[in-house]
Amino acid sequence: MNDSSHYGYDADSLTALEAITEAQKIAFAPMVFQAASSLCELGILDFLSSRRSQGATQDEICEQCSLDRYAVGVLLDLALSARILYRRDDQYCLGKIGHFLVHDPMTRVNLRFTRDVCYQGLAELTTSLREGRPAGLSGFGEGTTIYPLLSRLPQKARESWFGFDHFYSDGAFKAALPKVFALKPRHVYDVGGNTGKWALCCCEYDTDVQVTILDLPEQIALAGDNVAAHGMAERIHLHAVDLLREVDLPGEADVWWMSQFLDCFSEAQIVSILHKTAAAMQPQARLCIMELFWDRQPYEAGAFSLNASSLYFTCLANGTSRFYGAEQFMNLIRQAGLELESQFNGLGVGHTLLVCRKATSQ
């Protein structure tokens, strides 16, 4: 569905009082985020979760997290205003928002990714927008994109980056495997294969399939270690390539696979990559693209999360890519000389799988 009205974006329905309240939440959003992060890191939310509806006094919370009343007090007061907690007499209790911060895997992954990977770099958003480059990346090292730096990120940032990436792909992988293998591939090209997780899933799903991972040299090194550790080196092959350069691609695969890969590139780069892929594909081969489209999410929270995450691409990843809308993306596929054969929505936490072939006019 490519319609912003699906999420109520086609009207301004707030009252003036509601609007000014929401405006203050935006103005102080960094404070709320950091307070929520500290409440998690200090174990306060976990402690209150363990107390269930009984709650705990401020002194009990101080004792639990080894902080004085001032430190705990400023956190608790903002947590009340943000509705993370509520208070009953002198007892602080975990609210519904606090519950999800503690127990919802998606919320925890998103918070850690924002805190450890994105937060500092987002201060350079305006520069990134003006200059079309990831100005916030300088906090992690010199480079024009984040991808060659992934193996050298600080440990927390690296763990949070891969945790974010894997969380959104793992469930979708399981749902996509039967649909991809209905094509009966003998050889799969995993383009942008990262750590080799999809390649390993393929080999576990089908004991005869061969897989080749195509990725940047730095990522191929990570994937090679992972493949070897799983004893799959005879069936999973490695091909280092930079698809933004003029390269000759191999063409033996029945199925080309790109998962959460093309959102790492600008529109022009996507068309270029898909054009190269189409040129290398055998006539009967299929290209399977799995992406998160903001306007195909079943709930507004999904669309919000994707549109917010697009600023990671702006500030840190490369300065020019994003999570795309579905029709915007379909147009890029057509420009590259491909046509859509079938599509499947709602895989995992909101992925869409597109199965493409060479356009009949090619």
GROMACS .gro file of C-alpha atoms in nm:
model
  362
    1MET     CA    1   0.000   0.000   0.000
    2ASN     CA    2   0.160   0.326  -0.114
    3ASP     CA    3  -0.075   0.563   0.064
    4SER     CA    4   0.022   0.783   0.356
    5SER     CA    5  -0.341   0.798   0.464
    6HIS     CA    6  -0.300   0.435   0.576
    7TYR     CA    7  -0.119   0.579   0.881
    8GLY     CA    8  -0.327   0.896   0.915
    9TYR     CA    9  -0.060   1.118   0.758
   10ASP     CA   10  -0.305   1.300   0.529
   11ALA     CA   11  -0.465   1.522   0.796
   12ASP     CA   12  -0.368   1.727   1.101
   13SER     CA   13  -0.613   1.600   1.361
   14LEU     CA   14  -0.441   1.722   1.680
   15THR     CA   15  -0.591   1.992   1.899
   16ALA     CA   16  -0.371   2.292   1.978
   17LEU     CA   17  -0.307   2.160   2.329
   18GLU     CA   18  -0.212   1.816   2.198
   19ALA     CA   19   0.014   1.972   1.937
   20ILE     CA   20   0.207   2.188   2.182
   21THR     CA   21   0.247   1.888   2.414
   22GLU     CA   22   0.390   1.681   2.127
   23ALA     CA   23   0.616   1.972   2.030
   24GLN     CA   24   0.768   1.973   2.381
   25LYS     CA   25   0.828   1.598   2.353
   26ILE     CA   26   1.026   1.664   2.036
   27ALA     CA   27   1.217   1.954   2.191
   28PHE     CA   28   1.328   1.740   2.484
   29ALA     CA   29   1.343   1.404   2.302
   30PRO     CA   30   1.720   1.361   2.355
   31MET     CA   31   1.670   1.393   2.732
   32VAL     CA   32   1.394   1.134   2.733
   33PHE     CA   33   1.601   0.898   2.520
   34GLN     CA   34   1.908   0.927   2.741
   35ALA     CA   35   1.700   0.886   3.056
   36ALA     CA   36   1.537   0.571   2.915
   37SER     CA   37   1.879   0.439   2.818
   38SER     CA   38   2.013   0.503   3.169
   39LEU     CA   39   1.708   0.343   3.329
   40CYS     CA   40   1.786   0.032   3.124
   41GLU     CA   41   2.164   0.035   3.177
   42LEU     CA   42   2.136   0.091   3.552
   43GLY     CA   43   1.895  -0.199   3.588
   44ILE     CA   44   1.616   0.018   3.728
   45LEU     CA   45   1.355  -0.096   3.479
   46ASP     CA   46   1.456  -0.461   3.523
   47PHE     CA   47   1.427  -0.420   3.900
   48LEU     CA   48   1.081  -0.266   3.877
   49SER     CA   49   0.977  -0.536   3.632
   50SER     CA   50   1.078  -0.800   3.887
   51ARG     CA   51   0.859  -0.629   4.147
   52ARG     CA   52   0.557  -0.648   3.914
   53SER     CA   53   0.261  -0.437   4.036
   54GLN     CA   54   0.411  -0.406   4.385
   55GLY     CA   55   0.657  -0.140   4.269
   56ALA     CA   56   0.940   0.001   4.478
   57THR     CA   57   1.015   0.315   4.678
   58GLN     CA   58   1.283   0.562   4.574
   59ASP     CA   59   1.505   0.441   4.859
   60GLU     CA   60   1.469   0.080   4.747
   61ILE     CA   61   1.563   0.181   4.392
   62CYS     CA   62   1.864   0.376   4.523
   63GLU     CA   63   1.984   0.071   4.711
   64GLN     CA   64   1.932  -0.155   4.412
   65CYS     CA   65   2.130   0.055   4.161
   66SER     CA   66   2.383   0.209   4.407
   67LEU     CA   67   2.293   0.571   4.324
   68ASP     CA   68   2.202   0.857   4.558
   69ARG     CA   69   1.855   1.009   4.586
   70TYR     CA   70   1.941   1.300   4.357
   71ALA     CA   71   2.051   1.076   4.070
   72VAL     CA   72   1.757   0.841   4.104
   73GLY     CA   73   1.517   1.129   4.157
   74VAL     CA   74   1.588   1.309   3.829
   75LEU     CA   75   1.549   0.983   3.638
   76LEU     CA   76   1.225   0.886   3.811
   77ASP     CA   77   1.064   1.227   3.762
   78LEU     CA   78   1.133   1.231   3.388
   79ALA     CA   79   1.025   0.867   3.363
   80LEU     CA   80   0.691   0.968   3.514
   81SER     CA   81   0.650   1.253   3.265
   82ALA     CA   82   0.741   1.020   2.979
   83ARG     CA   83   0.493   0.760   3.113
   84ILE     CA   84   0.766   0.500   3.136
   85LEU     CA   85   0.668   0.463   3.501
   86TYR     CA   86   0.369   0.552   3.712
   87ARG     CA   87   0.349   0.614   4.086
   88ARG     CA   88   0.107   0.470   4.341
   89ASP     CA   89   0.152   0.646   4.676
   90ASP     CA   90   0.530   0.623   4.732
   91GLN     CA   91   0.576   0.320   4.506
   92TYR     CA   92   0.716   0.354   4.152
   93CYS     CA   93   0.575   0.096   3.910
   94LEU     CA   94   0.662  -0.006   3.557
   95GLY     CA   95   0.415   0.135   3.304
   96LYS     CA   96   0.326  -0.019   2.969
   97ILE     CA   97   0.595   0.183   2.791
   98GLY     CA   98   0.850   0.069   3.048
   99HIS     CA   99   0.734  -0.289   2.999
  100PHE     CA  100   0.815  -0.273   2.629
  101LEU     CA  101   1.153  -0.111   2.695
  102VAL     CA  102   1.235  -0.413   2.914
  103HIS     CA  103   1.066  -0.701   2.737
  104ASP     CA  104   1.011  -0.617   2.370
  105PRO     CA  105   1.310  -0.743   2.163
  106MET     CA  106   1.248  -0.496   1.880
  107THR     CA  107   1.241  -0.197   2.114
  108ARG     CA  108   1.561  -0.308   2.288
  109VAL     CA  109   1.741  -0.363   1.956
  110ASN     CA  110   1.628  -0.024   1.826
  111LEU     CA  111   1.733   0.156   2.143
  112ARG     CA  112   2.080   0.001   2.148
  113PHE     CA  113   2.130   0.071   1.777
  114THR     CA  114   2.031   0.435   1.823
  115ARG     CA  115   2.244   0.475   2.137
  116ASP     CA  116   2.562   0.292   2.031
  117VAL     CA  117   2.569   0.353   1.656
  118CYS     CA  118   2.362   0.659   1.563
  119TYR     CA  119   2.333   0.903   1.850
  120GLN     CA  120   2.651   1.108   1.822
  121GLY     CA  121   2.652   1.103   1.443
  122LEU     CA  122   2.298   1.240   1.425
  123ALA     CA  123   2.431   1.575   1.545
  124GLU     CA  124   2.571   1.611   1.192
  125LEU     CA  125   2.235   1.558   1.019
  126THR     CA  126   2.211   1.907   0.870
  127THR     CA  127   2.566   1.886   0.733
  128SER     CA  128   2.494   1.540   0.592
  129LEU     CA  129   2.179   1.665   0.420
  130ARG     CA  130   2.352   1.969   0.272
  131GLU     CA  131   2.661   1.786   0.152
  132GLY     CA  132   2.520   1.444   0.061
  133ARG     CA  133   2.776   1.260   0.270
  134PRO     CA  134   2.768   1.077   0.607
  135ALA     CA  135   2.922   1.360   0.811
  136GLY     CA  136   2.851   1.176   1.136
  137LEU     CA  137   3.073   0.885   1.038
  138SER     CA  138   3.390   1.068   1.144
  139GLY     CA  139   3.328   0.957   1.502
  140PHE     CA  140   3.408   0.601   1.395
  141GLY     CA  141   3.696   0.665   1.156
  142GLU     CA  142   3.784   0.786   0.811
  143GLY     CA  143   3.572   0.658   0.524
  144THR     CA  144   3.305   0.748   0.273
  145THR     CA  145   3.069   0.472   0.399
  146ILE     CA  146   3.036   0.276   0.722
  147TYR     CA  147   3.057  -0.068   0.563
  148PRO     CA  148   3.436  -0.111   0.538
  149LEU     CA  149   3.457   0.006   0.902
  150LEU     CA  150   3.212  -0.245   1.049
  151SER     CA  151   3.479  -0.491   1.160
  152ARG     CA  152   3.665  -0.208   1.335
  153LEU     CA  153   3.379  -0.038   1.516
  154PRO     CA  154   3.399  -0.019   1.898
  155GLN     CA  155   3.266  -0.340   2.047
  156LYS     CA  156   2.933  -0.201   2.170
  157ALA     CA  157   2.867  -0.025   1.840
  158ARG     CA  158   2.960  -0.335   1.641
  159GLU     CA  159   2.739  -0.561   1.854
  160SER     CA  160   2.447  -0.319   1.829
  161TRP     CA  161   2.489  -0.278   1.451
  162PHE     CA  162   2.486  -0.652   1.385
  163GLY     CA  163   2.214  -0.704   1.646
  164PHE     CA  164   1.994  -0.455   1.461
  165ASP     CA  165   2.073  -0.606   1.121
  166HIS     CA  166   2.017  -0.965   1.231
  167PHE     CA  167   1.700  -0.894   1.429
  168TYR     CA  168   1.525  -0.760   1.122
  169SER     CA  169   1.653  -1.032   0.892
  170ASP     CA  170   1.632  -1.352   1.100
  171GLY     CA  171   1.254  -1.390   1.111
  172ALA     CA  172   1.218  -1.286   0.750
  173PHE     CA  173   1.483  -1.540   0.642
  174LYS     CA  174   1.276  -1.826   0.783
  175ALA     CA  175   0.964  -1.701   0.605
  176ALA     CA  176   1.148  -1.640   0.276
  177LEU     CA  177   1.333  -1.971   0.247
  178PRO     CA  178   1.035  -2.181   0.123
  179LYS     CA  179   0.945  -1.914  -0.132
  180VAL     CA  180   1.299  -1.886  -0.266
  181PHE     CA  181   1.354  -2.261  -0.281
  182ALA     CA  182   1.025  -2.309  -0.462
  183LEU     CA  183   1.233  -2.179  -0.755
  184LYS     CA  184   1.451  -2.492  -0.715
  185PRO     CA  185   1.789  -2.318  -0.729
  186ARG     CA  186   2.110  -2.518  -0.763
  187HIS     CA  187   2.332  -2.216  -0.708
  188VAL     CA  188   2.243  -1.899  -0.515
  189TYR     CA  189   2.437  -1.573  -0.526
  190ASP     CA  190   2.408  -1.395  -0.190
  191VAL     CA  191   2.482  -1.036  -0.289
  192GLY     CA  192   2.583  -0.824   0.010
  193GLY     CA  193   2.605  -1.140   0.216
  194ASN     CA  194   2.752  -0.970   0.524
  195THR     CA  195   2.844  -1.239   0.780
  196GLY     CA  196   2.708  -1.523   0.564
  197LYS     CA  197   2.395  -1.580   0.768
  198TRP     CA  198   2.162  -1.622   0.468
  199ALA     CA  199   2.414  -1.848   0.292
  200LEU     CA  200   2.426  -2.073   0.597
  201CYS     CA  201   2.044  -2.077   0.616
  202CYS     CA  202   2.030  -2.187   0.252
  203CYS     CA  203   2.275  -2.471   0.306
  204GLU     CA  204   2.086  -2.591   0.612
  205TYR     CA  205   1.755  -2.574   0.424
  206ASP     CA  206   1.879  -2.756   0.112
  207THR     CA  207   2.166  -3.003   0.144
  208ASP     CA  208   2.257  -2.982  -0.226
  209VAL     CA  209   2.255  -2.609  -0.298
  210GLN     CA  210   2.577  -2.416  -0.358
  211VAL     CA  211   2.602  -2.053  -0.247
  212THR     CA  212   2.843  -1.777  -0.344
  213ILE     CA  213   2.867  -1.467  -0.125
  214LEU     CA  214   2.945  -1.146  -0.311
  215ASP     CA  215   3.048  -0.853  -0.092
  216LEU     CA  216   3.321  -0.602  -0.015
  217PRO     CA  217   3.661  -0.753   0.073
  218GLU     CA  218   3.630  -0.648   0.438
  219GLN     CA  219   3.293  -0.822   0.469
  220ILE     CA  220   3.412  -1.127   0.279
  221ALA     CA  221   3.681  -1.174   0.544
  222LEU     CA  222   3.414  -1.176   0.819
  223ALA     CA  223   3.192  -1.409   0.619
  224GLY     CA  224   3.482  -1.644   0.548
  225ASP     CA  225   3.556  -1.686   0.918
  226ASN     CA  226   3.188  -1.755   0.992
  227VAL     CA  227   3.151  -2.002   0.706
  228ALA     CA  228   3.465  -2.190   0.812
  229ALA     CA  229   3.347  -2.203   1.173
  230HIS     CA  230   3.026  -2.374   1.054
  231GLY     CA  231   3.216  -2.624   0.837
  232MET     CA  232   3.050  -2.501   0.516
  233ALA     CA  233   3.356  -2.391   0.316
  234GLU     CA  234   3.299  -2.662   0.051
  235ARG     CA  235   2.949  -2.535  -0.032
  236ILE     CA  236   2.973  -2.163   0.039
  237HIS     CA  237   3.212  -1.974  -0.186
  238LEU     CA  238   3.343  -1.620  -0.151
  239HIS     CA  239   3.370  -1.352  -0.418
  240ALA     CA  240   3.504  -1.009  -0.320
  241VAL     CA  241   3.351  -0.731  -0.530
  242ASP     CA  242   3.257  -0.363  -0.511
  243LEU     CA  243   2.938  -0.327  -0.712
  244LEU     CA  244   2.979   0.049  -0.733
  245ARG     CA  245   3.278  -0.002  -0.960
  246GLU     CA  246   3.289  -0.129  -1.316
  247VAL     CA  247   3.314  -0.504  -1.258
  248ASP     CA  248   3.241  -0.824  -1.443
  249LEU     CA  249   3.003  -1.033  -1.236
  250PRO     CA  250   2.988  -1.412  -1.245
  251GLY     CA  251   2.668  -1.550  -1.396
  252GLU     CA  252   2.617  -1.914  -1.301
  253ALA     CA  253   2.345  -1.866  -1.038
  254ASP     CA  254   1.983  -1.970  -1.077
  255VAL     CA  255   1.882  -1.726  -0.803
  256TRP     CA  256   2.039  -1.395  -0.708
  257TRP     CA  257   1.953  -1.287  -0.353
  258MET     CA  258   1.968  -0.934  -0.210
  259SER     CA  259   1.838  -0.886   0.143
  260GLN     CA  260   1.842  -0.544   0.312
  261PHE     CA  261   2.117  -0.464   0.063
  262LEU     CA  262   1.980  -0.216  -0.187
  263ASP     CA  263   1.857   0.020   0.086
  264CYS     CA  264   2.228   0.089   0.140
  265PHE     CA  265   2.246   0.280  -0.190
  266SER     CA  266   2.106   0.588  -0.360
  267GLU     CA  267   1.843   0.558  -0.633
  268ALA     CA  268   2.100   0.602  -0.910
  269GLN     CA  269   2.331   0.343  -0.749
  270ILE     CA  270   2.042   0.095  -0.713
  271VAL     CA  271   1.961   0.125  -1.082
  272SER     CA  272   2.328   0.077  -1.169
  273ILE     CA  273   2.365  -0.232  -0.946
  274LEU     CA  274   2.044  -0.388  -1.076
  275HIS     CA  275   2.144  -0.313  -1.436
  276LYS     CA  276   2.478  -0.493  -1.383
  277THR     CA  277   2.294  -0.781  -1.219
  278ALA     CA  278   2.042  -0.809  -1.503
  279ALA     CA  279   2.325  -0.811  -1.756
  280ALA     CA  280   2.495  -1.102  -1.575
  281MET     CA  281   2.179  -1.307  -1.509
  282GLN     CA  282   2.104  -1.615  -1.714
  283PRO     CA  283   1.773  -1.586  -1.907
  284GLN     CA  284   1.589  -1.818  -1.666
  285ALA     CA  285   1.751  -1.686  -1.348
  286ARG     CA  286   1.552  -1.494  -1.088
  287LEU     CA  287   1.648  -1.203  -0.866
  288CYS     CA  288   1.496  -1.216  -0.516
  289ILE     CA  289   1.501  -0.884  -0.333
  290MET     CA  290   1.392  -0.865   0.030
  291GLU     CA  291   1.343  -0.516   0.167
  292LEU     CA  292   1.160  -0.320   0.433
  293PHE     CA  293   0.930  -0.062   0.272
  294TRP     CA  294   0.800   0.204   0.509
  295ASP     CA  295   0.462   0.222   0.336
  296ARG     CA  296   0.400  -0.153   0.354
  297GLN     CA  297   0.416  -0.181   0.730
  298PRO     CA  298   0.101  -0.313   0.899
  299TYR     CA  299   0.130  -0.067   1.188
  300GLU     CA  300   0.226   0.298   1.213
  301ALA     CA  301   0.506   0.212   1.458
  302GLY     CA  302   0.676   0.017   1.178
  303ALA     CA  303   0.657   0.307   0.934
  304PHE     CA  304   0.783   0.544   1.204
  305SER     CA  305   1.077   0.317   1.287
  306LEU     CA  306   1.184   0.285   0.924
  307ASN     CA  307   1.157   0.655   0.848
  308ALA     CA  308   1.360   0.732   1.161
  309SER     CA  309   1.617   0.465   1.071
  310SER     CA  310   1.662   0.625   0.729
  311LEU     CA  311   1.853   0.904   0.905
  312TYR     CA  312   2.116   0.646   1.003
  313PHE     CA  313   2.186   0.606   0.631
  314THR     CA  314   2.198   0.984   0.593
  315CYS     CA  315   2.438   1.054   0.881
  316LEU     CA  316   2.651   0.740   0.904
  317ALA     CA  317   2.607   0.480   0.632
  318ASN     CA  318   2.664   0.673   0.310
  319GLY     CA  319   2.469   0.999   0.306
  320THR     CA  320   2.243   0.911   0.014
  321SER     CA  321   2.031   0.603   0.087
  322ARG     CA  322   1.725   0.518   0.295
  323PHE     CA  323   1.437   0.278   0.353
  324TYR     CA  324   1.233   0.338   0.040
  325GLY     CA  325   0.863   0.345  -0.033
  326ALA     CA  326   0.740   0.049  -0.237
  327GLU     CA  327   0.634   0.224  -0.558
  328GLN     CA  328   0.947   0.438  -0.556
  329PHE     CA  329   1.150   0.117  -0.542
  330MET     CA  330   0.945  -0.061  -0.811
  331ASN     CA  331   1.025   0.221  -1.049
  332LEU     CA  332   1.399   0.162  -0.995
  333ILE     CA  333   1.353  -0.207  -1.080
  334ARG     CA  334   1.183  -0.115  -1.407
  335GLN     CA  335   1.454   0.137  -1.494
  336ALA     CA  336   1.717  -0.138  -1.457
  337GLY     CA  337   1.554  -0.364  -1.718
  338LEU     CA  338   1.384  -0.600  -1.475
  339GLU     CA  339   1.020  -0.681  -1.419
  340LEU     CA  340   0.835  -0.799  -1.113
  341GLU     CA  341   0.715  -1.159  -1.131
  342SER     CA  342   0.569  -1.199  -0.781
  343GLN     CA  343   0.577  -1.038  -0.440
  344PHE     CA  344   0.512  -1.142  -0.082
  345ASN     CA  345   0.439  -0.893   0.197
  346GLY     CA  346   0.446  -0.931   0.574
  347LEU     CA  347   0.749  -1.159   0.609
  348GLY     CA  348   0.919  -1.145   0.947
  349VAL     CA  349   0.856  -0.809   1.113
  350GLY     CA  350   0.743  -0.637   0.793
  351HIS     CA  351   0.961  -0.739   0.499
  352THR     CA  352   0.853  -0.766   0.138
  353LEU     CA  353   1.003  -1.025  -0.096
  354LEU     CA  354   1.016  -0.928  -0.464
  355VAL     CA  355   1.089  -1.195  -0.724
  356CYS     CA  356   1.216  -1.036  -1.046
  357ARG     CA  357   1.324  -1.155  -1.389
  358LYS     CA  358   1.475  -0.991  -1.693
  359ALA     CA  359   1.217  -0.778  -1.871
  360THR     CA  360   1.073  -0.960  -2.173
  361SER     CA  361   1.186  -0.673  -2.394
  362GLN     CA  362   1.549  -0.733  -2.296
   0.00000   0.00000   0.00000
